[in-house]
PDB file of C-alpha atoms in Angstrom:
ATOM      1  CA  UNK A   1      -0.150  -0.279  -0.279  1.00 38.00           C
ATOM      2  CA  UNK A   2       1.520   3.546  -0.684  1.00 54.00           C
ATOM      3  CA  UNK A   3       2.007   6.027   1.504  1.00 75.00           C
ATOM      4  CA  UNK A   4      -0.174   9.069   1.910  1.00 87.00           C
ATOM      5  CA  UNK A   5       1.481  12.308  -0.240  1.00 94.00           C
ATOM      6  CA  UNK A   6       3.040  14.638   2.137  1.00 95.00           C
ATOM      7  CA  UNK A   7       0.790  17.493   0.816  1.00 97.00           C
ATOM      8  CA  UNK A   8      -3.233  16.880   0.466  1.00 97.00           C
ATOM      9  CA  UNK A   9      -6.285  18.569   0.421  1.00 97.00           C
ATOM     10  CA  UNK A  10      -8.822  16.659   2.705  1.00 97.00           C
ATOM     11  CA  UNK A  11     -12.783  17.885   2.103  1.00 96.00           C
ATOM     12  CA  UNK A  12     -11.404  21.072   1.677  1.00 97.00           C
ATOM     13  CA  UNK A  13     -14.188  23.391   0.769  1.00 96.00           C
ATOM     14  CA  UNK A  14     -13.205  27.432  -0.184  1.00 96.00           C
ATOM     15  CA  UNK A  15     -16.028  30.109  -0.276  1.00 94.00           C
ATOM     16  CA  UNK A  16     -16.083  33.791  -1.368  1.00 91.00           C
ATOM     17  CA  UNK A  17     -18.860  35.621   0.734  1.00 87.00           C
ATOM     18  CA  UNK A  18     -21.310  33.420  -0.655  1.00 86.00           C
ATOM     19  CA  UNK A  19     -19.859  31.963  -3.763  1.00 91.00           C
ATOM     20  CA  UNK A  20     -18.587  28.359  -3.464  1.00 92.00           C
ATOM     21  CA  UNK A  21     -15.111  28.109  -5.171  1.00 95.00           C
ATOM     22  CA  UNK A  22     -14.080  24.564  -4.440  1.00 95.00           C
ATOM     23  CA  UNK A  23     -16.582  22.246  -2.462  1.00 94.00           C
ATOM     24  CA  UNK A  24     -15.708  19.508  -0.094  1.00 95.00           C
ATOM     25  CA  UNK A  25     -12.443  18.670  -2.215  1.00 95.00           C
ATOM     26  CA  UNK A  26      -9.924  16.012  -1.707  1.00 96.00           C
ATOM     27  CA  UNK A  27      -6.594  15.594  -3.410  1.00 96.00           C
ATOM     28  CA  UNK A  28      -2.789  14.618  -3.086  1.00 96.00           C
ATOM     29  CA  UNK A  29      -0.023  15.011  -5.151  1.00 97.00           C
ATOM     30  CA  UNK A  30       1.976  12.427  -5.847  1.00 97.00           C
ATOM     31  CA  UNK A  31       5.434  12.592  -4.504  1.00 97.00           C
ATOM     32  CA  UNK A  32       8.576  13.007  -6.425  1.00 96.00           C
ATOM     33  CA  UNK A  33       6.098  13.825  -9.788  1.00 97.00           C
ATOM     34  CA  UNK A  34       5.189  16.744 -11.956  1.00 98.00           C
ATOM     35  CA  UNK A  35       0.970  17.071 -11.292  1.00 98.00           C
ATOM     36  CA  UNK A  36      -0.693  19.667 -13.150  1.00 98.00           C
ATOM     37  CA  UNK A  37      -4.174  20.975 -12.691  1.00 97.00           C
ATOM     38  CA  UNK A  38      -6.533  22.239 -15.194  1.00 97.00           C
ATOM     39  CA  UNK A  39      -9.929  23.093 -15.693  1.00 96.00           C
ATOM     40  CA  UNK A  40     -11.935  25.430 -17.436  1.00 95.00           C
ATOM     41  CA  UNK A  41     -11.745  29.625 -16.314  1.00 92.00           C
ATOM     42  CA  UNK A  42     -13.099  30.043 -12.350  1.00 88.00           C
ATOM     43  CA  UNK A  43     -13.313  26.198 -11.961  1.00 93.00           C
ATOM     44  CA  UNK A  44     -11.272  26.792  -8.501  1.00 93.00           C
ATOM     45  CA  UNK A  45      -7.262  25.805  -9.809  1.00 95.00           C
ATOM     46  CA  UNK A  46      -5.337  29.045  -8.849  1.00 94.00           C
ATOM     47  CA  UNK A  47      -7.724  28.451  -5.378  1.00 95.00           C
ATOM     48  CA  UNK A  48      -6.646  25.001  -4.895  1.00 96.00           C
ATOM     49  CA  UNK A  49      -3.041  25.891  -5.357  1.00 96.00           C
ATOM     50  CA  UNK A  50      -3.015  28.777  -3.036  1.00 95.00           C
ATOM     51  CA  UNK A  51      -5.461  26.679  -0.208  1.00 96.00           C
ATOM     52  CA  UNK A  52      -1.946  24.263  -0.851  1.00 96.00           C
ATOM     53  CA  UNK A  53       0.533  26.704   0.146  1.00 95.00           C
ATOM     54  CA  UNK A  54      -1.785  28.027   3.011  1.00 94.00           C
ATOM     55  CA  UNK A  55      -2.666  31.647   1.158  1.00 94.00           C
ATOM     56  CA  UNK A  56      -6.285  31.109   0.909  1.00 93.00           C
ATOM     57  CA  UNK A  57      -8.184  30.747   4.182  1.00 92.00           C
ATOM     58  CA  UNK A  58     -10.218  26.768   4.308  1.00 93.00           C
ATOM     59  CA  UNK A  59     -14.022  27.565   4.885  1.00 94.00           C
ATOM     60  CA  UNK A  60     -14.280  24.113   5.629  1.00 95.00           C
ATOM     61  CA  UNK A  61     -11.823  20.921   5.391  1.00 96.00           C
ATOM     62  CA  UNK A  62      -7.986  21.082   5.994  1.00 96.00           C
ATOM     63  CA  UNK A  63      -4.661  21.041   4.146  1.00 97.00           C
ATOM     64  CA  UNK A  64      -2.506  18.316   5.266  1.00 97.00           C
ATOM     65  CA  UNK A  65       1.670  18.574   4.986  1.00 96.00           C
ATOM     66  CA  UNK A  66       3.842  16.154   6.282  1.00 95.00           C
ATOM     67  CA  UNK A  67       0.589  14.569   8.552  1.00 94.00           C
ATOM     68  CA  UNK A  68      -0.650  17.860  10.517  1.00 95.00           C
ATOM     69  CA  UNK A  69      -2.853  20.419   9.356  1.00 96.00           C
ATOM     70  CA  UNK A  70      -1.134  22.896   7.555  1.00 96.00           C
ATOM     71  CA  UNK A  71      -3.283  25.691   9.125  1.00 93.00           C
ATOM     72  CA  UNK A  72      -1.240  24.769  12.751  1.00 93.00           C
ATOM     73  CA  UNK A  73       2.225  24.959  11.482  1.00 94.00           C
ATOM     74  CA  UNK A  74       4.642  27.619  11.934  1.00 92.00           C
ATOM     75  CA  UNK A  75       4.926  29.838   8.713  1.00 91.00           C
ATOM     76  CA  UNK A  76       8.743  29.499   9.021  1.00 90.00           C
ATOM     77  CA  UNK A  77       8.447  25.696   9.352  1.00 91.00           C
ATOM     78  CA  UNK A  78       6.373  25.865   5.922  1.00 94.00           C
ATOM     79  CA  UNK A  79       8.317  28.013   4.206  1.00 92.00           C
ATOM     80  CA  UNK A  80      11.505  25.669   4.694  1.00 91.00           C
ATOM     81  CA  UNK A  81       9.264  22.973   2.733  1.00 94.00           C
ATOM     82  CA  UNK A  82       7.026  24.731   0.481  1.00 95.00           C
ATOM     83  CA  UNK A  83       7.647  27.179  -2.263  1.00 93.00           C
ATOM     84  CA  UNK A  84       5.073  29.093  -4.181  1.00 93.00           C
ATOM     85  CA  UNK A  85       5.397  31.215  -7.120  1.00 92.00           C
ATOM     86  CA  UNK A  86       1.744  32.954  -7.851  1.00 88.00           C
ATOM     87  CA  UNK A  87       0.200  34.191 -10.784  1.00 83.00           C
ATOM     88  CA  UNK A  88       2.516  37.422 -12.264  1.00 78.00           C
ATOM     89  CA  UNK A  89       4.176  38.107  -9.288  1.00 83.00           C
ATOM     90  CA  UNK A  90       5.716  42.028  -8.768  1.00 83.00           C
ATOM     91  CA  UNK A  91       8.886  42.848  -7.796  1.00 83.00           C
ATOM     92  CA  UNK A  92      10.090  46.482  -6.715  1.00 85.00           C
ATOM     93  CA  UNK A  93      11.280  48.336  -9.036  1.00 88.00           C
ATOM     94  CA  UNK A  94      15.299  48.368  -9.664  1.00 90.00           C
ATOM     95  CA  UNK A  95      15.192  44.562  -8.432  1.00 93.00           C
ATOM     96  CA  UNK A  96      18.312  42.213 -10.155  1.00 95.00           C
ATOM     97  CA  UNK A  97      18.381  39.066 -10.610  1.00 94.00           C
ATOM     98  CA  UNK A  98      20.805  38.025  -7.739  1.00 93.00           C
ATOM     99  CA  UNK A  99      18.355  40.347  -5.301  1.00 93.00           C
ATOM    100  CA  UNK A 100      15.140  38.589  -6.368  1.00 94.00           C
ATOM    101  CA  UNK A 101      16.884  34.966  -5.672  1.00 94.00           C
ATOM    102  CA  UNK A 102      18.420  36.021  -2.524  1.00 92.00           C
ATOM    103  CA  UNK A 103      14.841  36.795  -1.565  1.00 91.00           C
ATOM    104  CA  UNK A 104      14.391  33.079  -1.742  1.00 90.00           C
ATOM    105  CA  UNK A 105      16.573  32.303   1.235  1.00 89.00           C
ATOM    106  CA  UNK A 106      14.291  34.464   3.500  1.00 87.00           C
ATOM    107  CA  UNK A 107      12.991  31.212   5.505  1.00 86.00           C
ATOM    108  CA  UNK A 108      16.531  30.565   6.400  1.00 82.00           C
ATOM    109  CA  UNK A 109      17.670  33.557   7.628  1.00 75.00           C
ATOM    110  CA  UNK A 110      16.984  35.200  11.134  1.00 69.00           C
ATOM    111  CA  UNK A 111      18.103  38.052  13.437  1.00 60.00           C
ATOM    112  CA  UNK A 112      21.236  36.618  14.314  1.00 65.00           C
ATOM    113  CA  UNK A 113      21.685  34.369  10.736  1.00 64.00           C
ATOM    114  CA  UNK A 114      21.862  36.940   8.141  1.00 70.00           C
ATOM    115  CA  UNK A 115      23.373  35.829   4.716  1.00 73.00           C
ATOM    116  CA  UNK A 116      25.910  32.617   4.936  1.00 80.00           C
ATOM    117  CA  UNK A 117      27.391  30.583   2.767  1.00 86.00           C
ATOM    118  CA  UNK A 118      24.776  28.492   2.507  1.00 87.00           C
ATOM    119  CA  UNK A 119      22.832  31.246   1.237  1.00 88.00           C
ATOM    120  CA  UNK A 120      25.377  32.420  -1.524  1.00 90.00           C
ATOM    121  CA  UNK A 121      25.701  28.437  -2.679  1.00 92.00           C
ATOM    122  CA  UNK A 122      21.950  28.151  -2.782  1.00 90.00           C
ATOM    123  CA  UNK A 123      21.441  31.372  -4.910  1.00 92.00           C
ATOM    124  CA  UNK A 124      24.341  30.012  -7.064  1.00 93.00           C
ATOM    125  CA  UNK A 125      22.882  26.875  -7.665  1.00 91.00           C
ATOM    126  CA  UNK A 126      19.415  28.158  -8.258  1.00 91.00           C
ATOM    127  CA  UNK A 127      20.904  31.037 -11.002  1.00 93.00           C
ATOM    128  CA  UNK A 128      23.310  28.256 -12.737  1.00 91.00           C
ATOM    129  CA  UNK A 129      19.987  25.721 -12.610  1.00 87.00           C
ATOM    130  CA  UNK A 130      17.822  28.077 -14.696  1.00 88.00           C
ATOM    131  CA  UNK A 131      20.192  29.278 -17.256  1.00 89.00           C
ATOM    132  CA  UNK A 132      20.817  32.872 -15.884  1.00 92.00           C
ATOM    133  CA  UNK A 133      24.133  32.761 -15.640  1.00 93.00           C
ATOM    134  CA  UNK A 134      26.053  36.517 -16.780  1.00 94.00           C
ATOM    135  CA  UNK A 135      22.790  37.877 -15.884  1.00 94.00           C
ATOM    136  CA  UNK A 136      22.653  37.907 -12.062  1.00 93.00           C
ATOM    137  CA  UNK A 137      23.276  41.725 -12.119  1.00 95.00           C
ATOM    138  CA  UNK A 138      20.485  42.290 -14.864  1.00 95.00           C
ATOM    139  CA  UNK A 139      17.244  44.297 -13.575  1.00 95.00           C
ATOM    140  CA  UNK A 140      14.117  42.368 -14.041  1.00 92.00           C
ATOM    141  CA  UNK A 141      12.611  45.183 -16.160  1.00 91.00           C
ATOM    142  CA  UNK A 142      15.323  44.610 -18.873  1.00 93.00           C
ATOM    143  CA  UNK A 143      14.872  40.757 -19.274  1.00 91.00           C
ATOM    144  CA  UNK A 144      12.713  39.066 -21.725  1.00 88.00           C
ATOM    145  CA  UNK A 145       9.448  37.542 -20.221  1.00 84.00           C
ATOM    146  CA  UNK A 146      10.888  34.061 -20.431  1.00 85.00           C
ATOM    147  CA  UNK A 147      14.027  35.285 -18.691  1.00 89.00           C
ATOM    148  CA  UNK A 148      11.949  37.415 -15.530  1.00 89.00           C
ATOM    149  CA  UNK A 149       9.678  33.641 -15.051  1.00 88.00           C
ATOM    150  CA  UNK A 150      13.349  31.498 -14.470  1.00 89.00           C
ATOM    151  CA  UNK A 151      14.393  34.311 -12.616  1.00 92.00           C
ATOM    152  CA  UNK A 152      10.547  34.366 -10.613  1.00 91.00           C
ATOM    153  CA  UNK A 153      11.316  29.794 -10.643  1.00 90.00           C
ATOM    154  CA  UNK A 154      15.063  30.674  -9.605  1.00 91.00           C
ATOM    155  CA  UNK A 155      14.127  32.494  -6.506  1.00 92.00           C
ATOM    156  CA  UNK A 156      11.808  29.231  -5.507  1.00 90.00           C
ATOM    157  CA  UNK A 157      14.708  27.324  -6.117  1.00 90.00           C
ATOM    158  CA  UNK A 158      16.634  28.778  -3.727  1.00 91.00           C
ATOM    159  CA  UNK A 159      14.042  28.816  -0.851  1.00 91.00           C
ATOM    160  CA  UNK A 160      15.823  24.825  -1.376  1.00 89.00           C
ATOM    161  CA  UNK A 161      12.159  22.759  -0.664  1.00 92.00           C
ATOM    162  CA  UNK A 162      10.623  19.484  -1.915  1.00 93.00           C
ATOM    163  CA  UNK A 163       7.326  21.084  -2.416  1.00 96.00           C
ATOM    164  CA  UNK A 164       6.928  23.584  -5.475  1.00 95.00           C
ATOM    165  CA  UNK A 165       3.776  25.030  -6.501  1.00 96.00           C
ATOM    166  CA  UNK A 166       3.158  27.486 -10.116  1.00 95.00           C
ATOM    167  CA  UNK A 167       0.500  29.253 -10.518  1.00 94.00           C
ATOM    168  CA  UNK A 168       0.425  29.538 -14.108  1.00 92.00           C
ATOM    169  CA  UNK A 169       3.958  29.937 -15.073  1.00 90.00           C
ATOM    170  CA  UNK A 170       3.452  29.878 -18.265  1.00 88.00           C
ATOM    171  CA  UNK A 171       1.088  32.756 -18.569  1.00 83.00           C
ATOM    172  CA  UNK A 172       2.508  35.716 -21.670  1.00 78.00           C
ATOM    173  CA  UNK A 173       4.805  33.786 -22.683  1.00 84.00           C
ATOM    174  CA  UNK A 174       4.718  32.378 -26.709  1.00 88.00           C
ATOM    175  CA  UNK A 175       4.819  29.331 -27.407  1.00 90.00           C
ATOM    176  CA  UNK A 176       9.379  28.733 -27.426  1.00 88.00           C
ATOM    177  CA  UNK A 177       9.367  30.010 -23.930  1.00 86.00           C
ATOM    178  CA  UNK A 178       6.383  28.101 -23.047  1.00 89.00           C
ATOM    179  CA  UNK A 179       7.860  24.769 -23.593  1.00 91.00           C
ATOM    180  CA  UNK A 180      11.438  26.305 -22.530  1.00 88.00           C
ATOM    181  CA  UNK A 181       9.921  26.950 -19.431  1.00 89.00           C
ATOM    182  CA  UNK A 182       8.623  23.313 -19.223  1.00 93.00           C
ATOM    183  CA  UNK A 183      11.435  21.849 -19.775  1.00 92.00           C
ATOM    184  CA  UNK A 184      13.539  23.192 -17.233  1.00 90.00           C
ATOM    185  CA  UNK A 185      10.730  22.505 -14.975  1.00 91.00           C
ATOM    186  CA  UNK A 186      10.579  18.776 -15.693  1.00 94.00           C
ATOM    187  CA  UNK A 187      14.218  18.823 -15.727  1.00 92.00           C
ATOM    188  CA  UNK A 188      14.395  20.399 -12.229  1.00 90.00           C
ATOM    189  CA  UNK A 189      11.682  17.132 -11.108  1.00 94.00           C
ATOM    190  CA  UNK A 190      13.967  14.576 -13.048  1.00 95.00           C
ATOM    191  CA  UNK A 191      17.217  15.889 -10.999  1.00 92.00           C
ATOM    192  CA  UNK A 192      16.307  16.592  -7.692  1.00 90.00           C
ATOM    193  CA  UNK A 193      13.093  14.652  -7.092  1.00 93.00           C
ATOM    194  CA  UNK A 194      10.774  17.708  -6.397  1.00 93.00           C
ATOM    195  CA  UNK A 195       7.311  17.952  -6.183  1.00 97.00           C
ATOM    196  CA  UNK A 196       6.332  20.233  -8.217  1.00 97.00           C
ATOM    197  CA  UNK A 197       2.567  21.177  -8.951  1.00 97.00           C
ATOM    198  CA  UNK A 198       1.423  24.047 -11.618  1.00 96.00           C
ATOM    199  CA  UNK A 199      -1.597  25.308 -12.476  1.00 97.00           C
ATOM    200  CA  UNK A 200      -1.808  25.264 -16.918  1.00 95.00           C
ATOM    201  CA  UNK A 201      -4.050  25.869 -19.321  1.00 93.00           C
ATOM    202  CA  UNK A 202      -2.554  24.371 -22.447  1.00 94.00           C
ATOM    203  CA  UNK A 203      -3.473  20.861 -21.946  1.00 95.00           C
ATOM    204  CA  UNK A 204      -1.250  19.268 -24.496  1.00 96.00           C
ATOM    205  CA  UNK A 205       1.672  20.309 -22.883  1.00 96.00           C
ATOM    206  CA  UNK A 206       0.291  19.065 -19.416  1.00 96.00           C
ATOM    207  CA  UNK A 207      -0.034  15.808 -20.824  1.00 97.00           C
ATOM    208  CA  UNK A 208       3.403  16.099 -22.442  1.00 96.00           C
ATOM    209  CA  UNK A 209       5.636  16.977 -19.579  1.00 96.00           C
ATOM    210  CA  UNK A 210       3.504  16.069 -16.485  1.00 97.00           C
ATOM    211  CA  UNK A 211       3.058  12.382 -14.701  1.00 97.00           C
ATOM    212  CA  UNK A 212      -0.074  13.565 -12.945  1.00 98.00           C
ATOM    213  CA  UNK A 213      -3.026  15.290 -14.072  1.00 98.00           C
ATOM    214  CA  UNK A 214      -5.832  16.581 -11.891  1.00 98.00           C
ATOM    215  CA  UNK A 215      -8.749  17.917 -13.710  1.00 97.00           C
ATOM    216  CA  UNK A 216     -11.418  20.489 -11.955  1.00 97.00           C
ATOM    217  CA  UNK A 217     -15.022  21.151 -12.727  1.00 95.00           C
ATOM    218  CA  UNK A 218     -16.802  23.950 -10.530  1.00 92.00           C
ATOM    219  CA  UNK A 219     -14.273  23.238  -7.533  1.00 93.00           C
ATOM    220  CA  UNK A 220     -14.554  19.875  -7.416  1.00 95.00           C
ATOM    221  CA  UNK A 221     -12.667  17.173  -8.690  1.00 96.00           C
ATOM    222  CA  UNK A 222     -13.719  15.277 -12.127  1.00 97.00           C
ATOM    223  CA  UNK A 223     -10.525  13.332 -12.735  1.00 96.00           C
ATOM    224  CA  UNK A 224      -7.053  12.789 -10.942  1.00 97.00           C
ATOM    225  CA  UNK A 225      -4.194  10.049 -12.542  1.00 97.00           C
ATOM    226  CA  UNK A 226      -1.808   9.677 -15.435  1.00 97.00           C
ATOM    227  CA  UNK A 227      -2.241  12.120 -18.946  1.00 97.00           C
ATOM    228  CA  UNK A 228      -3.344   8.674 -20.565  1.00 97.00           C
ATOM    229  CA  UNK A 229      -6.221   7.580 -18.057  1.00 97.00           C
ATOM    230  CA  UNK A 230      -7.763  11.611 -17.427  1.00 97.00           C
ATOM    231  CA  UNK A 231      -6.907  13.163 -20.695  1.00 97.00           C
ATOM    232  CA  UNK A 232      -9.975  11.383 -22.578  1.00 96.00           C
ATOM    233  CA  UNK A 233     -13.036  12.394 -25.134  1.00 96.00           C
ATOM    234  CA  UNK A 234     -15.034  12.212 -22.079  1.00 96.00           C
ATOM    235  CA  UNK A 235     -13.175  14.203 -20.041  1.00 97.00           C
ATOM    236  CA  UNK A 236     -13.034  17.071 -22.227  1.00 97.00           C
ATOM    237  CA  UNK A 237     -16.734  17.319 -23.010  1.00 97.00           C
ATOM    238  CA  UNK A 238     -17.533  16.974 -19.560  1.00 96.00           C
ATOM    239  CA  UNK A 239     -15.255  19.554 -18.118  1.00 96.00           C
ATOM    240  CA  UNK A 240     -14.241  22.141 -21.042  1.00 96.00           C
ATOM    241  CA  UNK A 241     -17.249  21.260 -23.480  1.00 96.00           C
ATOM    242  CA  UNK A 242     -14.692  20.456 -26.099  1.00 96.00           C
ATOM    243  CA  UNK A 243     -15.781  17.942 -28.690  1.00 96.00           C
ATOM    244  CA  UNK A 244     -12.414  16.184 -30.059  1.00 96.00           C
ATOM    245  CA  UNK A 245     -10.382  13.818 -31.123  1.00 96.00           C
ATOM    246  CA  UNK A 246      -7.502  12.522 -28.932  1.00 97.00           C
ATOM    247  CA  UNK A 247      -4.291  11.197 -30.657  1.00 96.00           C
ATOM    248  CA  UNK A 248      -0.608   9.815 -29.226  1.00 95.00           C
ATOM    249  CA  UNK A 249       1.822  12.784 -29.608  1.00 94.00           C
ATOM    250  CA  UNK A 250       4.024  11.237 -33.054  1.00 92.00           C
ATOM    251  CA  UNK A 251       7.098  12.307 -30.662  1.00 91.00           C
ATOM    252  CA  UNK A 252       6.563  11.594 -27.238  1.00 91.00           C
ATOM    253  CA  UNK A 253       2.928   9.251 -27.423  1.00 93.00           C
ATOM    254  CA  UNK A 254       1.323  11.134 -24.446  1.00 95.00           C
ATOM    255  CA  UNK A 255      -2.392  12.469 -25.836  1.00 96.00           C
ATOM    256  CA  UNK A 256      -2.745  15.326 -27.836  1.00 96.00           C
ATOM    257  CA  UNK A 257      -5.811  16.740 -28.532  1.00 96.00           C
ATOM    258  CA  UNK A 258      -7.510  17.903 -31.692  1.00 96.00           C
ATOM    259  CA  UNK A 259     -10.962  20.064 -31.677  1.00 95.00           C
ATOM    260  CA  UNK A 260     -13.342  18.719 -33.912  1.00 89.00           C
TER     261      UNK A 260
END
């Protein structure tokens, strides 16, 4: 019998005023895998991700991190195990790549432990892993969209957590930069074993780059599993209202959707 995942939602509900966004939802993120959370607009994808990171308070139910309710855990302790990159993050004007990445080390610092050898090593490793060597002193505003996204991911990597949540990391990127970023995410997972979850809109890219798919509809789980088991004609019709044909990607063998 498999062990329980480190991060999971249990009967989680979230309401804004009288609107129910997540409705008694239960789902776990498979350890050591890349998970895509997919679904139509306003189905609760980003709310689920934020709830898993304790950025969104639950109306009922709970999120479990390492066997305990995340609501009862210390914020710094959580930040040493779980990092989240929110949608469309904003940095102060004039911030350089190195300064941004260094901010990822905040959970590991204190009044008596400021910038350390370990911090310097983590920042250098994150910059290298995201292919930003040579751009450390560049101001974020001078970078391309793809470079900026890599810089934000480097900040999350410098946090040195085993759990990484990314909210629509490919937003505003053209297709080549989307592919570049998702290649990076998968490489990080394969090389470090990080558990990664992403909110994605492109189902074909989710199928290609993710091990596990969570499909949401109306604040509830429609289906979860491998891309081959979840991405079906019935799911696309039920969740997205889309009639389609699904073929095997000729290069990767993963499901590929062709609208009909």
